[in-house]
Coordinates of C-alpha atoms in Angstrom, one line a residue:
M661 CA 105.6 35.8 -41.5
S662 CA 107.7 37.8 -39.0
S663 CA 111.3 37.8 -37.9
Q664 CA 113.1 38.2 -34.6
L665 CA 114.3 41.6 -35.8
W666 CA 110.8 42.8 -36.9
P667 CA 108.2 40.6 -35.1
Y668 CA 105.2 42.6 -36.2
L669 CA 102.6 42.0 -38.8
S670 CA 102.4 45.6 -40.0
P671 CA 105.0 46.9 -42.5
G672 CA 107.1 49.9 -41.8
I673 CA 110.5 48.6 -40.7
P674 CA 112.7 51.5 -39.4
D675 CA 115.4 52.5 -41.8
D676 CA 118.2 52.0 -39.3
L677 CA 117.4 48.3 -39.0
F678 CA 118.6 47.7 -42.5
E679 CA 122.2 47.3 -43.4
H680 CA 123.1 49.9 -46.0
L681 CA 126.0 51.1 -48.1
P682 CA 127.0 54.8 -48.8
G683 CA 125.5 56.1 -51.9
I684 CA 123.1 53.1 -52.4
P685 CA 119.4 54.2 -52.5
L686 CA 117.2 53.2 -49.5
S687 CA 113.5 53.6 -49.8
Q688 CA 112.7 55.4 -46.6
R689 CA 110.0 53.9 -44.3
E690 CA 107.2 56.3 -45.2
I691 CA 107.8 56.1 -48.9
R692 CA 108.0 52.3 -48.6
L693 CA 104.5 52.3 -47.0
L694 CA 103.1 54.3 -49.9
L695 CA 104.7 52.0 -52.5
I696 CA 103.4 48.9 -50.8
A697 CA 99.9 50.3 -50.6
Q698 CA 100.0 51.0 -54.4
L699 CA 101.2 47.5 -55.2
R700 CA 97.9 46.0 -53.9
L701 CA 99.5 42.7 -53.0
L702 CA 97.8 39.3 -52.8
P703 CA 99.0 36.5 -50.6
N704 CA 100.6 34.6 -53.5
T705 CA 101.8 37.7 -55.5
V706 CA 104.9 37.3 -57.7
L707 CA 106.7 40.7 -57.5
W708 CA 109.6 41.9 -59.6
D709 CA 111.5 44.7 -57.9
I710 CA 113.7 46.3 -60.5
G711 CA 116.5 48.5 -59.2
A712 CA 116.0 47.0 -55.7
G713 CA 118.8 49.0 -54.1
T714 CA 119.2 48.2 -50.4
G715 CA 116.4 45.6 -50.6
T716 CA 113.9 47.3 -48.3
I717 CA 110.9 46.5 -50.6
P718 CA 111.8 42.8 -51.1
V719 CA 112.2 42.4 -47.3
E720 CA 108.9 44.1 -46.4
V721 CA 106.9 42.3 -49.2
G722 CA 108.6 39.0 -48.3
L723 CA 107.4 39.3 -44.7
L724 CA 103.9 40.5 -45.7
C725 CA 103.4 37.7 -48.4
P726 CA 105.2 34.5 -47.1
Q727 CA 103.4 32.5 -49.9
G728 CA 104.5 35.1 -52.5
R729 CA 107.7 35.2 -54.5
I730 CA 109.9 38.3 -54.9
I731 CA 112.5 38.7 -57.6
A732 CA 114.9 41.5 -56.9
V733 CA 116.8 42.7 -59.9
E734 CA 120.1 44.7 -59.3
R735 CA 122.9 45.2 -61.7
D736 CA 125.8 45.7 -59.2
E737 CA 127.2 42.6 -57.5
E738 CA 128.0 44.4 -54.2
V739 CA 124.5 45.9 -54.0
A740 CA 123.0 42.5 -54.9
N741 CA 124.9 41.0 -52.0
L742 CA 123.6 43.8 -49.7
I743 CA 120.0 42.7 -50.6
R744 CA 120.9 39.1 -49.7
R745 CA 122.3 40.2 -46.4
N746 CA 119.2 42.2 -45.6
C747 CA 117.0 39.3 -46.4
D748 CA 119.1 37.1 -44.1
R749 CA 118.9 39.8 -41.3
F750 CA 115.1 39.5 -41.4
E751 CA 115.0 35.8 -42.1
V752 CA 113.2 36.3 -45.4
K753 CA 113.4 33.1 -47.5
N754 CA 111.1 34.0 -50.5
V755 CA 113.3 36.5 -52.2
E756 CA 115.5 35.7 -55.2
V757 CA 118.2 38.2 -56.1
I758 CA 119.1 38.4 -59.8
E759 CA 122.3 40.3 -60.9
G760 CA 121.7 42.0 -64.2
S761 CA 120.7 45.1 -66.0
A762 CA 117.1 45.7 -66.9
P763 CA 115.5 45.4 -69.4
E764 CA 118.1 43.0 -70.9
C765 CA 118.1 40.5 -68.1
L766 CA 114.3 40.2 -67.7
H767 CA 113.9 37.3 -70.2
N768 CA 116.0 35.2 -67.8
L769 CA 113.6 35.5 -64.9
K770 CA 111.8 32.2 -64.3
E771 CA 108.5 33.5 -63.0
T772 CA 106.2 36.1 -64.6
P773 CA 105.0 38.8 -62.3
H774 CA 101.7 39.9 -61.0
R775 CA 103.2 43.1 -59.8
V776 CA 106.3 45.1 -60.8
C777 CA 108.0 47.8 -58.8
I778 CA 110.5 50.0 -60.7
E779 CA 112.6 52.2 -58.4
G780 CA 114.5 54.5 -60.7
G781 CA 116.7 53.6 -63.6
R782 CA 118.0 55.5 -66.6
A783 CA 116.2 53.3 -69.1
I784 CA 112.8 53.7 -67.4
Q785 CA 110.8 53.8 -70.6
E786 CA 112.5 50.7 -72.0
I787 CA 112.0 48.9 -68.7
L788 CA 108.3 49.8 -68.6
Q789 CA 107.8 48.7 -72.2
A790 CA 109.6 45.4 -71.5
V791 CA 107.8 44.5 -68.2
W792 CA 104.4 45.2 -69.8
N793 CA 104.9 42.2 -72.1
Y794 CA 105.3 39.9 -69.1
L795 CA 102.3 41.2 -67.1
P796 CA 99.1 39.2 -67.1
P797 CA 95.7 41.0 -67.6
S798 CA 95.1 43.2 -64.5
G799 CA 98.8 43.1 -63.7
R800 CA 100.1 46.2 -61.9
V801 CA 103.2 48.4 -62.2
V802 CA 104.3 50.9 -59.6
A803 CA 107.2 53.2 -60.5
T804 CA 108.9 56.0 -58.6
A805 CA 110.1 59.4 -60.0
A806 CA 112.5 61.7 -58.1
N807 CA 112.8 64.3 -60.9
L808 CA 110.7 65.9 -63.6
E809 CA 112.4 63.9 -66.4
S810 CA 111.4 60.5 -64.8
L811 CA 107.9 61.7 -64.1
Y812 CA 107.4 62.7 -67.7
A813 CA 109.0 59.4 -69.0
I814 CA 106.8 57.2 -66.8
S815 CA 103.6 59.3 -67.6
L816 CA 104.3 59.0 -71.4
S817 CA 105.0 55.3 -71.2
F818 CA 101.7 54.7 -69.3
A819 CA 99.9 56.6 -72.0
Q820 CA 101.5 54.7 -74.8
L821 CA 100.8 51.4 -73.1
Q822 CA 97.2 52.4 -72.5
A823 CA 97.5 51.6 -68.8
R824 CA 94.2 51.9 -66.9
N825 CA 93.4 53.1 -63.3
I826 CA 96.5 55.3 -63.3
E827 CA 97.2 56.9 -59.9
V828 CA 99.9 59.5 -59.1
V829 CA 100.9 60.3 -55.5
Q830 CA 103.5 62.8 -54.4
S831 CA 104.9 62.3 -50.9
G832 CA 105.1 65.2 -48.5
I833 CA 106.6 63.8 -45.3
N834 CA 108.4 65.4 -42.3
R835 CA 110.2 63.6 -39.5
L836 CA 110.9 64.8 -36.0
E837 CA 114.7 64.8 -35.5
T838 CA 116.9 65.8 -32.6
R839 CA 119.6 68.3 -33.5
G840 CA 121.7 69.4 -30.6
F841 CA 119.4 70.3 -27.8
S842 CA 116.3 70.9 -29.9
Q843 CA 113.9 68.9 -31.9
T844 CA 112.9 70.0 -35.4
F845 CA 110.9 68.6 -38.3
T846 CA 113.0 67.6 -41.3
A847 CA 111.5 66.9 -44.7
V848 CA 112.0 63.5 -46.4
D849 CA 112.9 64.1 -50.0
P850 CA 109.6 64.2 -52.0
I851 CA 109.0 61.6 -54.6
F852 CA 106.3 60.8 -57.1
I853 CA 104.8 57.3 -57.1
L854 CA 102.9 56.3 -60.2
S855 CA 100.8 53.2 -60.7
G856 CA 98.9 51.7 -63.5
E857 CA 97.2 48.4 -64.5
K858 CA 97.3 46.4 -67.8
L859 CA 94.0 46.2 -69.7
D860 CA 92.2 42.8 -69.8

């Protein structure tokens, strides 16, 4: 699937093509590519994106997997509407936006996931514990950590859940930017991306 705004098969939509709101997280393009690679998507994947923010992951995955289903969970009504607008911008029809706080709202989701993406959240351990119960054997979770506390919480949860095939990637990305009359490399905020699979 492609859209007029992004007619390409490859992921990696530039950040500035998304509508965004001040203070609302946006997974930057290079981070998004790492996240998508760790999800190991199949054509008919059902993905839960918890803490979907601007909606960049639902849009990219929706375009990559037109036969798949993406459920974007976001607790704030204004942000949930932002995700819907970004889906409309890119003509993505296979994303459902759920307004609610995880993990409390997860029992209301109609489809169980093959993959879960968790982008932050204060209750990261509780969310991981909850989504694990919905995953089928060989289901996969990808979670991001922007600080040491989140990194520890996710690592501990994976150990307690006996996740297998655990991978941890830390991004180290620089972008060329024009500042005044010169061009300089600017670092993208580093982030840890952790992934693990449920035992059969």
